GROMACS .gro file of C-alpha atoms in nm:
model
   75
    1MET     CA    1  -3.858  20.622  15.801
    2THR     CA    2  -3.621  20.880  15.950
    3ASN     CA    3  -3.322  20.759  16.142
    4ALA     CA    4  -3.320  20.912  16.493
    5SER     CA    5  -2.961  21.025  16.444
    6ASP     CA    6  -3.067  21.218  16.132
    7ALA     CA    7  -3.338  21.411  16.318
    8PRO     CA    8  -3.253  21.769  16.415
    9PRO     CA    9  -3.185  21.833  16.783
   10PRO     CA   10  -3.494  21.940  16.977
   11GLY     CA   11  -3.319  22.254  17.098
   12TRP     CA   12  -2.998  22.437  17.177
   13LEU     CA   13  -2.816  22.567  17.482
   14PHE     CA   14  -2.641  22.903  17.446
   15LYS     CA   15  -2.379  23.077  17.655
   16VAL     CA   16  -2.442  23.451  17.670
   17GLU     CA   17  -2.183  23.699  17.795
   18ASN     CA   18  -2.092  24.067  17.771
   19HIS     CA   19  -1.725  23.997  17.693
   20GLU     CA   20  -1.497  23.699  17.642
   21GLY     CA   21  -1.443  23.524  17.976
   22ASP     CA   22  -1.730  23.713  18.146
   23PRO     CA   23  -1.755  23.576  18.504
   24PHE     CA   24  -2.129  23.657  18.496
   25ALA     CA   25  -2.200  23.454  18.181
   26ARG     CA   26  -2.529  23.268  18.185
   27TYR     CA   27  -2.701  23.000  17.983
   28ILE     CA   28  -3.019  23.023  17.778
   29ALA     CA   29  -3.216  22.729  17.637
   30ALA     CA   30  -3.407  22.754  17.309
   31ARG     CA   31  -3.651  22.488  17.191
   32ILE     CA   32  -3.579  22.558  16.826
   33ALA     CA   33  -3.414  22.293  16.609
   34ASP     CA   34  -3.236  22.524  16.363
   35VAL     CA   35  -2.926  22.674  16.528
   36ASP     CA   36  -2.941  22.997  16.325
   37GLU     CA   37  -3.308  23.056  16.414
   38ALA     CA   38  -3.237  22.968  16.776
   39THR     CA   39  -2.942  23.211  16.786
   40GLU     CA   40  -3.160  23.494  16.654
   41ALA     CA   41  -3.437  23.414  16.902
   42VAL     CA   42  -3.189  23.427  17.191
   43ARG     CA   43  -3.037  23.755  17.065
   44GLU     CA   44  -3.385  23.910  17.073
   45VAL     CA   45  -3.432  23.841  17.446
   46VAL     CA   46  -3.087  23.904  17.598
   47GLU     CA   47  -2.879  24.217  17.645
   48GLU     CA   48  -2.543  24.038  17.635
   49LYS     CA   49  -2.327  24.102  17.332
   50ILE     CA   50  -2.189  23.751  17.278
   51VAL     CA   51  -2.430  23.462  17.207
   52THR     CA   52  -2.254  23.131  17.148
   53PRO     CA   53  -2.416  22.789  17.086
   54ASP     CA   54  -2.286  22.559  17.360
   55ARG     CA   55  -2.449  22.224  17.283
   56ASN     CA   56  -2.762  22.043  17.162
   57LEU     CA   57  -3.031  21.984  17.420
   58SER     CA   58  -3.185  21.640  17.463
   59ARG     CA   59  -3.556  21.570  17.436
   60ALA     CA   60  -3.570  21.526  17.814
   61GLU     CA   61  -3.421  21.873  17.865
   62VAL     CA   62  -3.686  22.043  17.653
   63GLU     CA   63  -3.992  21.830  17.722
   64ASP     CA   64  -4.145  22.092  17.955
   65MET     CA   65  -4.080  22.377  17.707
   66GLU     CA   66  -4.316  22.495  17.433
   67PRO     CA   67  -4.185  22.486  17.073
   68GLY     CA   68  -4.008  22.814  17.003
   69GLU     CA   69  -3.964  22.894  17.374
   70VAL     CA   70  -3.646  23.065  17.494
   71ARG     CA   71  -3.568  23.077  17.867
   72PRO     CA   72  -3.287  23.077  18.126
   73TYR     CA   73  -3.119  22.743  18.186
   74ASN     CA   74  -2.949  22.630  18.508
   75VAL     CA   75  -2.633  22.432  18.441
   0.00000   0.00000   0.00000
């Protein structure tokens, strides 16, 4: 049996910005457990130059997303 704390997160939240301290930074959610894969998926769909993992998303935050989906996130 897998301990729930050992399970990978169901997704990641990323901050995307054109430059450090960008006042127009936005957030993108990715329902991909692996942070490296999620980062690459986000890079493919945004024009911003800086893509930074912000935090893990909870199951409740991704329950209406399809596996592998990447979309804007309102914080």
